[in-house]
mmCIF file of C-alpha atoms and ligand atoms in Angstrom:
data_model
loop_
_atom_site.group_PDB
_atom_site.id
_atom_site.type_symbol
_atom_site.label_atom_id
_atom_site.label_comp_id
_atom_site.label_asym_id
_atom_site.label_seq_id
_atom_site.Cartn_x
_atom_site.Cartn_y
_atom_site.Cartn_z
ATOM 1 C CA UNK A 763 160.598 83.408 144.841
ATOM 2 C CA UNK A 764 160.388 80.660 142.295
ATOM 3 C CA UNK A 765 156.850 81.317 141.578
ATOM 4 C CA UNK A 766 157.649 84.843 140.961
ATOM 5 C CA UNK A 767 160.351 84.030 138.268
ATOM 6 C CA UNK A 768 157.885 81.595 136.790
ATOM 7 C CA UNK A 769 155.237 84.336 136.644
ATOM 8 C CA UNK A 770 157.625 86.737 135.027
ATOM 9 C CA UNK A 771 158.652 84.091 132.303
ATOM 10 C CA UNK A 772 155.014 83.370 131.760
ATOM 11 C CA UNK A 773 154.256 87.043 131.216
ATOM 12 C CA UNK A 774 157.327 87.384 128.819
ATOM 13 C CA UNK A 775 155.967 84.571 126.666
ATOM 14 C CA UNK A 776 152.575 85.724 126.502
ATOM 15 C CA UNK A 777 153.769 89.354 125.569
ATOM 16 C CA UNK A 778 155.973 87.726 122.745
ATOM 17 C CA UNK A 779 153.393 85.606 121.409
ATOM 18 C CA UNK A 780 150.841 88.781 121.249
ATOM 19 C CA UNK A 781 153.333 90.832 119.574
ATOM 20 C CA UNK A 782 154.186 88.215 117.108
ATOM 21 C CA UNK A 783 150.488 87.384 116.431
ATOM 22 C CA UNK A 784 149.950 91.207 115.809
ATOM 23 C CA UNK A 785 152.944 91.400 113.405
ATOM 24 C CA UNK A 786 151.744 88.223 111.377
ATOM 25 C CA UNK A 787 148.105 89.538 111.008
ATOM 26 C CA UNK A 788 149.577 93.050 109.889
ATOM 27 C CA UNK A 789 151.890 91.514 107.387
ATOM 28 C CA UNK A 790 149.212 89.046 106.007
ATOM 29 C CA UNK A 791 146.900 92.240 105.529
ATOM 30 C CA UNK A 792 149.437 93.827 103.552
ATOM 31 C CA UNK A 793 150.266 90.946 101.351
ATOM 32 C CA UNK A 794 146.504 90.113 100.530
ATOM 33 C CA UNK A 795 146.003 90.582 96.910
ATOM 34 C CA UNK A 796 143.241 92.589 95.452
ATOM 35 C CA UNK A 797 140.748 90.464 93.671
ATOM 36 C CA UNK A 798 140.970 90.127 89.654
ATOM 37 C CA UNK A 799 138.702 92.552 87.999
ATOM 38 C CA UNK A 800 135.539 90.960 86.454
ATOM 39 C CA UNK A 801 134.321 92.113 83.075
ATOM 40 C CA UNK A 802 130.750 92.746 83.356
ATOM 41 C CA UNK A 803 128.502 93.201 80.113
ATOM 42 C CA UNK A 804 125.624 95.378 80.330
ATOM 43 C CA UNK A 805 123.226 95.893 77.603
ATOM 44 C CA UNK A 806 121.055 98.710 78.933
ATOM 45 C CA UNK A 807 122.110 101.543 81.103
ATOM 46 C CA UNK A 808 120.407 101.953 84.484
ATOM 47 C CA UNK A 809 122.080 99.308 86.355
ATOM 48 C CA UNK A 810 125.657 100.519 85.581
ATOM 49 C CA UNK A 811 125.961 102.700 88.624
ATOM 50 C CA UNK A 812 124.888 99.943 90.908
ATOM 51 C CA UNK A 813 127.562 97.610 89.800
ATOM 52 C CA UNK A 814 130.015 100.291 89.865
ATOM 53 C CA UNK A 815 129.180 100.882 93.375
ATOM 54 C CA UNK A 816 129.799 97.318 94.495
ATOM 55 C CA UNK A 817 126.070 96.558 94.926
ATOM 56 C CA UNK A 818 125.956 93.656 92.761
ATOM 57 C CA UNK A 819 129.399 91.984 93.234
ATOM 58 C CA UNK A 820 130.496 93.212 96.514
ATOM 59 C CA UNK A 821 132.639 96.462 97.435
ATOM 60 C CA UNK A 822 135.837 94.551 97.126
ATOM 61 C CA UNK A 823 135.410 93.329 93.687
ATOM 62 C CA UNK A 824 136.979 95.562 91.059
ATOM 63 C CA UNK A 825 134.974 95.605 87.808
ATOM 64 C CA UNK A 826 135.432 96.707 84.302
ATOM 65 C CA UNK A 827 131.955 97.407 82.681
ATOM 66 C CA UNK A 828 131.291 96.903 79.082
ATOM 67 C CA UNK A 829 128.177 99.045 78.074
ATOM 68 C CA UNK A 830 126.617 98.103 74.877
ATOM 69 C CA UNK A 831 123.784 99.797 73.028
ATOM 70 C CA UNK A 832 122.284 100.135 69.616
ATOM 71 C CA UNK A 833 123.765 102.687 67.061
ATOM 72 C CA UNK A 834 120.812 105.194 67.451
ATOM 73 C CA UNK A 835 121.751 105.521 71.215
ATOM 74 C CA UNK A 836 125.578 105.879 70.513
ATOM 75 C CA UNK A 837 126.007 109.675 71.443
ATOM 76 C CA UNK A 838 124.218 109.187 74.782
ATOM 77 C CA UNK A 839 126.217 105.873 75.306
ATOM 78 C CA UNK A 840 129.406 107.560 74.789
ATOM 79 C CA UNK A 841 128.514 110.146 77.239
ATOM 80 C CA UNK A 842 128.444 107.457 80.010
ATOM 81 C CA UNK A 843 132.180 107.006 79.819
ATOM 82 C CA UNK A 844 133.410 108.707 83.074
ATOM 83 C CA UNK A 845 136.239 106.310 84.061
ATOM 84 C CA UNK A 846 138.646 103.960 82.368
ATOM 85 C CA UNK A 847 136.856 101.060 83.958
ATOM 86 C CA UNK A 848 133.768 101.838 81.541
ATOM 87 C CA UNK A 849 133.888 100.835 78.058
ATOM 88 C CA UNK A 850 131.024 101.819 75.790
ATOM 89 C CA UNK A 851 130.365 100.445 72.423
ATOM 90 C CA UNK A 852 127.783 99.757 69.823
ATOM 91 C CA UNK A 853 130.016 96.888 68.408
ATOM 92 C CA UNK A 854 128.450 93.623 69.764
ATOM 93 C CA UNK A 855 131.826 91.607 69.365
ATOM 94 C CA UNK A 856 133.784 94.186 71.122
ATOM 95 C CA UNK A 857 131.261 94.333 73.972
ATOM 96 C CA UNK A 858 131.392 90.557 74.561
ATOM 97 C CA UNK A 859 135.173 90.185 74.523
ATOM 98 C CA UNK A 860 136.354 88.112 77.623
ATOM 99 C CA UNK A 861 133.189 89.182 79.936
ATOM 100 C CA UNK A 862 132.947 86.996 82.898
ATOM 101 C CA UNK A 863 129.101 88.338 83.635
ATOM 102 C CA UNK A 864 126.418 89.487 80.914
ATOM 103 C CA UNK A 865 123.494 91.471 82.125
ATOM 104 C CA UNK A 866 120.896 91.436 79.241
ATOM 105 C CA UNK A 867 118.556 94.162 79.911
ATOM 106 C CA UNK A 868 118.257 95.502 76.529
ATOM 107 C CA UNK A 869 115.354 94.894 74.323
ATOM 108 C CA UNK A 870 112.031 96.355 73.032
ATOM 109 C CA UNK A 871 109.922 96.568 76.073
ATOM 110 C CA UNK A 872 106.252 95.981 76.292
ATOM 111 C CA UNK A 873 104.313 98.941 76.099
ATOM 112 C CA UNK A 874 100.654 99.487 76.933
ATOM 113 C CA UNK A 875 98.487 97.792 74.254
ATOM 114 C CA UNK A 876 101.549 95.775 72.568
ATOM 115 C CA UNK A 877 100.931 92.090 72.010
ATOM 116 C CA UNK A 878 103.503 89.815 73.683
ATOM 117 C CA UNK A 879 104.066 88.231 70.271
ATOM 118 C CA UNK A 880 104.925 91.469 68.612
ATOM 119 C CA UNK A 881 107.544 92.113 71.257
ATOM 120 C CA UNK A 882 108.923 88.689 70.849
ATOM 121 C CA UNK A 883 109.494 89.168 67.209
ATOM 122 C CA UNK A 884 111.680 92.062 67.858
ATOM 123 C CA UNK A 885 113.526 90.940 70.790
ATOM 124 C CA UNK A 886 114.025 87.011 69.947
ATOM 125 C CA UNK A 887 116.361 87.764 66.953
ATOM 126 C CA UNK A 888 118.371 90.251 68.990
ATOM 127 C CA UNK A 889 119.119 87.619 71.575
ATOM 128 C CA UNK A 890 120.381 85.245 68.971
ATOM 129 C CA UNK A 891 122.637 87.708 67.662
ATOM 130 C CA UNK A 892 124.080 88.554 71.080
ATOM 131 C CA UNK A 893 124.117 84.697 71.885
ATOM 132 C CA UNK A 894 126.560 84.228 68.849
ATOM 133 C CA UNK A 895 128.884 87.156 70.054
ATOM 134 C CA UNK A 896 128.830 85.751 73.774
ATOM 135 C CA UNK A 897 129.622 82.202 72.289
ATOM 136 C CA UNK A 898 132.604 83.405 70.388
ATOM 137 C CA UNK A 899 133.840 86.187 72.617
ATOM 138 C CA UNK A 900 132.898 85.786 76.054
ATOM 139 C CA UNK A 901 134.669 83.983 78.876
ATOM 140 C CA UNK A 902 133.975 80.360 78.774
ATOM 141 C CA UNK A 903 132.369 80.507 82.111
ATOM 142 C CA UNK A 904 130.439 83.627 81.895
ATOM 143 C CA UNK A 905 127.433 83.813 83.912
ATOM 144 C CA UNK A 906 124.402 85.304 81.875
ATOM 145 C CA UNK A 907 121.395 87.037 83.384
ATOM 146 C CA UNK A 908 118.430 87.814 80.841
ATOM 147 C CA UNK A 909 115.981 90.686 82.161
ATOM 148 C CA UNK A 910 114.451 91.773 78.952
ATOM 149 C CA UNK A 911 111.045 90.167 78.012
ATOM 150 C CA UNK A 912 109.971 87.537 77.307
ATOM 151 C CA UNK A 913 113.004 86.671 79.788
ATOM 152 C CA UNK A 914 112.646 82.980 79.916
ATOM 153 C CA UNK A 915 112.463 82.542 76.152
ATOM 154 C CA UNK A 916 115.050 84.918 75.428
ATOM 155 C CA UNK A 917 117.529 83.233 77.842
ATOM 156 C CA UNK A 918 116.339 79.887 76.036
ATOM 157 C CA UNK A 919 117.305 81.231 72.696
ATOM 158 C CA UNK A 920 120.608 82.478 74.069
ATOM 159 C CA UNK A 921 121.534 79.116 75.383
ATOM 160 C CA UNK A 922 120.800 77.461 71.910
ATOM 161 C CA UNK A 923 122.801 80.088 70.030
ATOM 162 C CA UNK A 924 125.453 79.748 72.556
ATOM 163 C CA UNK A 925 126.120 76.239 72.923
ATOM 164 C CA UNK A 926 129.635 76.168 74.575
ATOM 165 C CA UNK A 927 128.525 78.395 77.611
ATOM 166 C CA UNK A 928 127.519 75.943 80.130
ATOM 167 C CA UNK A 929 123.554 75.575 80.172
ATOM 168 C CA UNK A 930 123.803 76.312 84.012
ATOM 169 C CA UNK A 931 125.222 79.620 83.376
ATOM 170 C CA UNK A 932 122.323 80.885 81.471
ATOM 171 C CA UNK A 933 119.636 82.210 83.659
ATOM 172 C CA UNK A 934 116.544 84.612 83.615
ATOM 173 C CA UNK A 935 115.191 87.125 86.262
ATOM 174 C CA UNK A 936 112.378 86.281 88.401
ATOM 175 C CA UNK A 937 113.791 87.771 91.458
ATOM 176 C CA UNK A 938 111.775 90.759 90.631
ATOM 177 C CA UNK A 939 108.616 88.650 91.127
ATOM 178 C CA UNK A 940 110.098 87.095 94.175
ATOM 179 C CA UNK A 941 110.640 90.308 95.715
ATOM 180 C CA UNK A 942 107.176 91.538 94.739
ATOM 181 C CA UNK A 943 105.667 88.557 96.512
ATOM 182 C CA UNK A 944 107.703 89.184 99.652
ATOM 183 C CA UNK A 945 106.531 92.735 99.707
ATOM 184 C CA UNK A 946 103.050 91.436 99.490
ATOM 185 C CA UNK A 947 103.619 89.321 102.686
ATOM 186 C CA UNK A 948 105.220 92.018 104.415
ATOM 187 C CA UNK A 949 102.346 94.764 103.958
ATOM 188 C CA UNK A 950 99.925 92.003 104.611
ATOM 189 C CA UNK A 951 101.457 90.800 107.923
ATOM 190 C CA UNK A 952 102.978 93.973 108.876
ATOM 191 C CA UNK A 953 106.278 92.457 109.404
ATOM 192 C CA UNK A 954 109.917 93.355 108.095
ATOM 193 C CA UNK A 955 111.181 92.245 105.009
ATOM 194 C CA UNK A 956 114.332 90.848 106.432
ATOM 195 C CA UNK A 957 112.087 88.432 108.363
ATOM 196 C CA UNK A 958 110.173 86.833 105.337
ATOM 197 C CA UNK A 959 111.942 84.356 103.336
ATOM 198 C CA UNK A 960 111.309 81.517 101.160
ATOM 199 C CA UNK A 961 108.373 82.392 98.799
ATOM 200 C CA UNK A 962 108.859 80.676 95.394
ATOM 201 C CA UNK A 963 108.255 81.929 91.904
ATOM 202 C CA UNK A 964 107.648 78.886 89.721
ATOM 203 C CA UNK A 965 107.699 79.166 86.071
ATOM 204 C CA UNK A 966 107.695 82.113 83.559
ATOM 205 C CA UNK A 967 108.352 85.964 84.372
ATOM 206 C CA UNK A 968 104.994 86.619 82.969
ATOM 207 C CA UNK A 969 101.314 87.059 84.285
ATOM 208 C CA UNK A 970 101.160 83.335 84.196
ATOM 209 C CA UNK A 971 103.885 82.875 86.911
ATOM 210 C CA UNK A 972 102.890 81.054 90.101
ATOM 211 C CA UNK A 973 103.814 82.826 93.321
ATOM 212 C CA UNK A 974 103.646 80.297 96.044
ATOM 213 C CA UNK A 975 103.743 80.958 99.828
ATOM 214 C CA UNK A 976 103.295 77.312 101.040
ATOM 215 C CA UNK A 977 106.998 77.062 102.242
ATOM 216 C CA UNK A 978 107.387 80.676 103.152
ATOM 217 C CA UNK A 979 108.255 81.546 106.831
ATOM 218 C CA UNK A 980 108.343 84.712 109.045
ATOM 219 C CA UNK A 981 111.003 85.245 111.910
ATOM 220 C CA UNK A 982 108.721 86.178 114.706
ATOM 221 C CA UNK A 983 109.613 86.544 118.567
ATOM 222 C CA UNK A 984 108.306 82.974 118.910
ATOM 223 C CA UNK A 985 110.785 81.643 116.153
ATOM 224 C CA UNK A 986 110.160 80.858 112.352
ATOM 225 C CA UNK A 987 106.534 80.496 111.776
ATOM 226 C CA UNK A 988 104.892 79.431 108.337
ATOM 227 C CA UNK A 989 103.265 82.227 106.530
ATOM 228 C CA UNK A 990 100.214 80.228 106.059
ATOM 229 C CA UNK A 991 100.093 79.904 109.950
ATOM 230 C CA UNK A 992 100.021 83.549 110.366
ATOM 231 C CA UNK A 993 97.766 84.246 107.609
ATOM 232 C CA UNK A 994 94.913 81.659 107.452
ATOM 233 C CA UNK A 995 93.079 83.347 104.772
ATOM 234 C CA UNK A 996 93.549 80.831 102.060
ATOM 235 C CA UNK A 997 91.207 82.893 99.747
ATOM 236 C CA UNK A 998 93.473 85.957 99.876
ATOM 237 C CA UNK A 999 96.718 83.745 99.231
ATOM 238 C CA UNK A 1000 95.107 81.903 96.353
ATOM 239 C CA UNK A 1001 93.645 84.884 94.692
ATOM 240 C CA UNK A 1002 94.640 88.557 95.412
ATOM 241 C CA UNK A 1003 98.097 87.667 96.527
ATOM 242 C CA UNK A 1004 98.905 85.549 93.326
ATOM 243 C CA UNK A 1005 96.943 88.130 91.017
ATOM 244 C CA UNK A 1006 98.691 91.234 92.645
ATOM 245 C CA UNK A 1007 102.233 89.580 92.074
ATOM 246 C CA UNK A 1008 101.369 88.303 88.427
ATOM 247 C CA UNK A 1009 99.988 91.648 87.435
ATOM 248 C CA UNK A 1010 102.450 94.102 88.979
ATOM 249 C CA UNK A 1011 104.528 94.476 85.830
ATOM 250 C CA UNK A 1012 101.347 95.373 83.911
ATOM 251 C CA UNK A 1013 100.204 97.855 86.571
ATOM 252 C CA UNK A 1014 103.573 99.362 86.300
ATOM 253 C CA UNK A 1015 103.351 99.875 82.743
ATOM 254 C CA UNK A 1016 99.851 101.276 83.058
ATOM 255 C CA UNK A 1017 100.847 103.665 85.656
ATOM 256 C CA UNK A 1018 104.141 104.800 84.269
ATOM 257 C CA UNK A 1019 103.546 104.182 80.514
ATOM 258 C CA UNK A 1020 106.814 102.349 80.960
ATOM 259 C CA UNK A 1021 108.268 99.088 82.103
ATOM 260 C CA UNK A 1022 109.712 98.902 85.762
ATOM 261 C CA UNK A 1023 113.130 100.158 85.831
ATOM 262 C CA UNK A 1024 114.615 100.605 89.422
ATOM 263 C CA UNK A 1025 112.799 97.497 90.722
ATOM 264 C CA UNK A 1026 114.080 95.474 87.884
ATOM 265 C CA UNK A 1027 117.894 96.493 88.202
ATOM 266 C CA UNK A 1028 117.661 96.204 91.979
ATOM 267 C CA UNK A 1029 116.221 92.731 91.403
ATOM 268 C CA UNK A 1030 119.149 91.888 88.841
ATOM 269 C CA UNK A 1031 121.676 92.926 91.494
ATOM 270 C CA UNK A 1032 120.035 90.692 94.016
ATOM 271 C CA UNK A 1033 120.134 87.697 91.528
ATOM 272 C CA UNK A 1034 123.585 88.125 90.535
ATOM 273 C CA UNK A 1035 124.920 88.930 94.018
ATOM 274 C CA UNK A 1036 123.488 85.746 95.379
ATOM 275 C CA UNK A 1037 124.486 83.794 92.539
ATOM 276 C CA UNK A 1038 128.110 84.868 92.807
ATOM 277 C CA UNK A 1039 128.454 85.367 96.543
ATOM 278 C CA UNK A 1040 125.856 82.826 97.864
ATOM 279 C CA UNK A 1041 122.301 82.640 99.434
ATOM 280 C CA UNK A 1042 122.219 83.104 103.194
ATOM 281 C CA UNK A 1043 122.100 79.816 105.157
ATOM 282 C CA UNK A 1044 118.509 78.392 105.157
ATOM 283 C CA UNK A 1045 117.297 80.861 102.602
ATOM 284 C CA UNK A 1046 116.459 80.261 98.888
ATOM 285 C CA UNK A 1047 115.537 82.546 96.093
ATOM 286 C CA UNK A 1048 113.771 82.272 92.708
ATOM 287 C CA UNK A 1049 115.695 82.159 89.617
ATOM 288 C CA UNK A 1050 114.747 81.174 85.930
ATOM 289 C CA UNK A 1051 117.157 78.388 85.102
ATOM 290 C CA UNK A 1052 117.311 75.606 82.617
ATOM 291 C CA UNK A 1053 115.105 72.735 83.712
ATOM 292 C CA UNK A 1054 116.685 69.602 84.674
ATOM 293 C CA UNK A 1055 113.269 67.682 85.233
ATOM 294 C CA UNK A 1056 113.066 68.693 88.806
ATOM 295 C CA UNK A 1057 109.317 68.557 90.149
ATOM 296 C CA UNK A 1058 108.148 66.972 87.011
ATOM 297 C CA UNK A 1059 108.919 70.048 84.929
ATOM 298 C CA UNK A 1060 109.856 69.200 81.290
ATOM 299 C CA UNK A 1061 113.580 69.875 80.305
ATOM 300 C CA UNK A 1062 114.514 72.296 77.564
ATOM 301 C CA UNK A 1063 112.781 75.172 78.872
ATOM 302 C CA UNK A 1064 113.945 77.991 81.080
ATOM 303 C CA UNK A 1065 111.708 77.635 84.261
ATOM 304 C CA UNK A 1066 111.650 79.561 87.675
ATOM 305 C CA UNK A 1067 112.603 77.363 90.561
ATOM 306 C CA UNK A 1068 113.497 77.826 94.205
ATOM 307 C CA UNK A 1069 117.361 77.509 94.383
ATOM 308 C CA UNK A 1070 120.266 77.944 96.725
ATOM 309 C CA UNK A 1071 123.545 79.530 95.678
ATOM 310 C CA UNK A 1072 126.963 78.428 97.004
ATOM 311 C CA UNK A 1073 130.474 79.059 95.641
ATOM 312 C CA UNK A 1074 129.089 80.722 92.398
ATOM 313 C CA UNK A 1075 126.891 77.779 91.542
ATOM 314 C CA UNK A 1076 122.931 77.497 92.164
ATOM 315 C CA UNK A 1077 121.117 74.331 92.799
ATOM 316 C CA UNK A 1078 117.410 73.589 92.875
ATOM 317 C CA UNK A 1079 115.958 73.243 96.164
ATOM 318 C CA UNK A 1080 114.469 69.552 96.089
ATOM 319 C CA UNK A 1081 111.919 67.620 97.997
ATOM 320 C CA UNK A 1082 109.418 70.351 98.626
ATOM 321 C CA UNK A 1083 105.955 69.067 98.939
ATOM 322 C CA UNK A 1084 103.855 70.259 95.951
ATOM 323 C CA UNK A 1085 99.925 70.191 96.531
ATOM 324 C CA UNK A 1086 97.192 69.916 94.117
ATOM 325 C CA UNK A 1087 96.701 73.493 93.408
ATOM 326 C CA UNK A 1088 100.232 74.334 92.850
ATOM 327 C CA UNK A 1089 100.938 71.071 90.686
ATOM 328 C CA UNK A 1090 98.005 72.512 88.258
ATOM 329 C CA UNK A 1091 99.604 75.816 88.277
ATOM 330 C CA UNK A 1092 103.250 74.651 87.628
ATOM 331 C CA UNK A 1093 102.085 72.331 84.750
ATOM 332 C CA UNK A 1094 100.161 75.018 83.087
ATOM 333 C CA UNK A 1095 103.171 77.418 83.093
ATOM 334 C CA UNK A 1096 105.376 74.668 81.745
ATOM 335 C CA UNK A 1097 102.904 74.145 78.825
ATOM 336 C CA UNK A 1098 102.880 78.129 78.272
ATOM 337 C CA UNK A 1099 106.728 78.141 77.945
ATOM 338 C CA UNK A 1100 106.670 75.203 75.471
ATOM 339 C CA UNK A 1101 104.265 77.161 73.464
ATOM 340 C CA UNK A 1102 106.341 80.134 73.711
ATOM 341 C CA UNK A 1103 109.315 78.304 72.475
ATOM 342 C CA UNK A 1104 107.584 77.763 69.472
ATOM 343 C CA UNK A 1105 106.687 81.144 68.878
ATOM 344 C CA UNK A 1106 110.020 82.100 69.360
ATOM 345 C CA UNK A 1107 111.518 79.800 66.855
ATOM 346 C CA UNK A 1108 108.959 80.900 64.362
ATOM 347 C CA UNK A 1109 110.093 84.399 64.911
ATOM 348 C CA UNK A 1110 113.814 83.295 63.635
ATOM 349 C CA UNK A 1111 112.496 81.887 60.467
HETATM 350 C C1 LMR B 140 107.818 93.784 84.955
HETATM 351 O O1 LMR B 140 107.577 92.784 85.465
HETATM 352 O O2 LMR B 140 107.864 94.906 85.631
HETATM 353 C C2 LMR B 140 108.375 93.913 83.501
HETATM 354 O O3 LMR B 140 108.995 92.807 83.235
HETATM 355 C C3 LMR B 140 107.174 94.169 82.943
HETATM 356 C C4 LMR B 140 107.406 94.461 81.576
HETATM 357 O O4 LMR B 140 106.841 93.677 80.501
HETATM 358 O O5 LMR B 140 108.277 95.141 80.874
#
């Protein structure tokens, strides 16, 4: 009899706990605040729908888009205003006002037959002007991603002319090359892209970049295996693989008579999403960042390194073993970037 009463009491307690728990979680859910909207500056247009759909910052992140273009494109630009969350303008000051994120896609593209130096003489002054506007009007912790070429050097100029934006907040896109390197491995080894990770793009987003698979792995039914163990053809890895990734941008311009568009904006979304929301555990990605001297790369250039991201901050993956072949390539790119910096400064005189 006593047992029955005890059991009954126990059931009543359990039932009360379950109901209270349900009530608490329901009330917590309805109390949960919506995230503060982020203001995102975009120079260039193709990426805007992806940001609007939450592909860059997550579906629960409200965004207010600031679209900036040059005066001749004003009419087309104004046609993009379809909702109150989109502001389109040709006024750089207005566009930069309080932005938390800036995606700098705009610039004169490299066309077939154009010299890199000619493109630089057009784009570098644009980046100086936009840097000054960001310096004065953007949020103090604005995160900047430069996509337009020469991406590393444009980012460096932006850093120089926006000195109050923390240097760790100014980056350039090499995720496009990173994704291209992953695709090469996928095609070669006939595996899924989600199973390949930790390739590295060192250096410059140009045909001198160094795509490196020395630390890359593939998840197989036998666990994680190094790419170099699954593909022992060193000649392919040191030649065709590297050349294909390095030359992909040029190949696209040749085929389309225009620069890559969709793959570039997808990569820009990947770059920003991982920076803001974090890289998966055990995975790194490539980002062009201000060199802190890691791996013996000189400071004062924007150089692509392997990085991990957590809580809105990136950090360079340290301690990777660098062989002689890689060392020579990494140093040569650093020298290229130092030369490019000089050319950029000469474009400003
Ligand atoms: C790309 O890599 O596809 C582009 O950066 C090429 C270019 O010069 O526009």
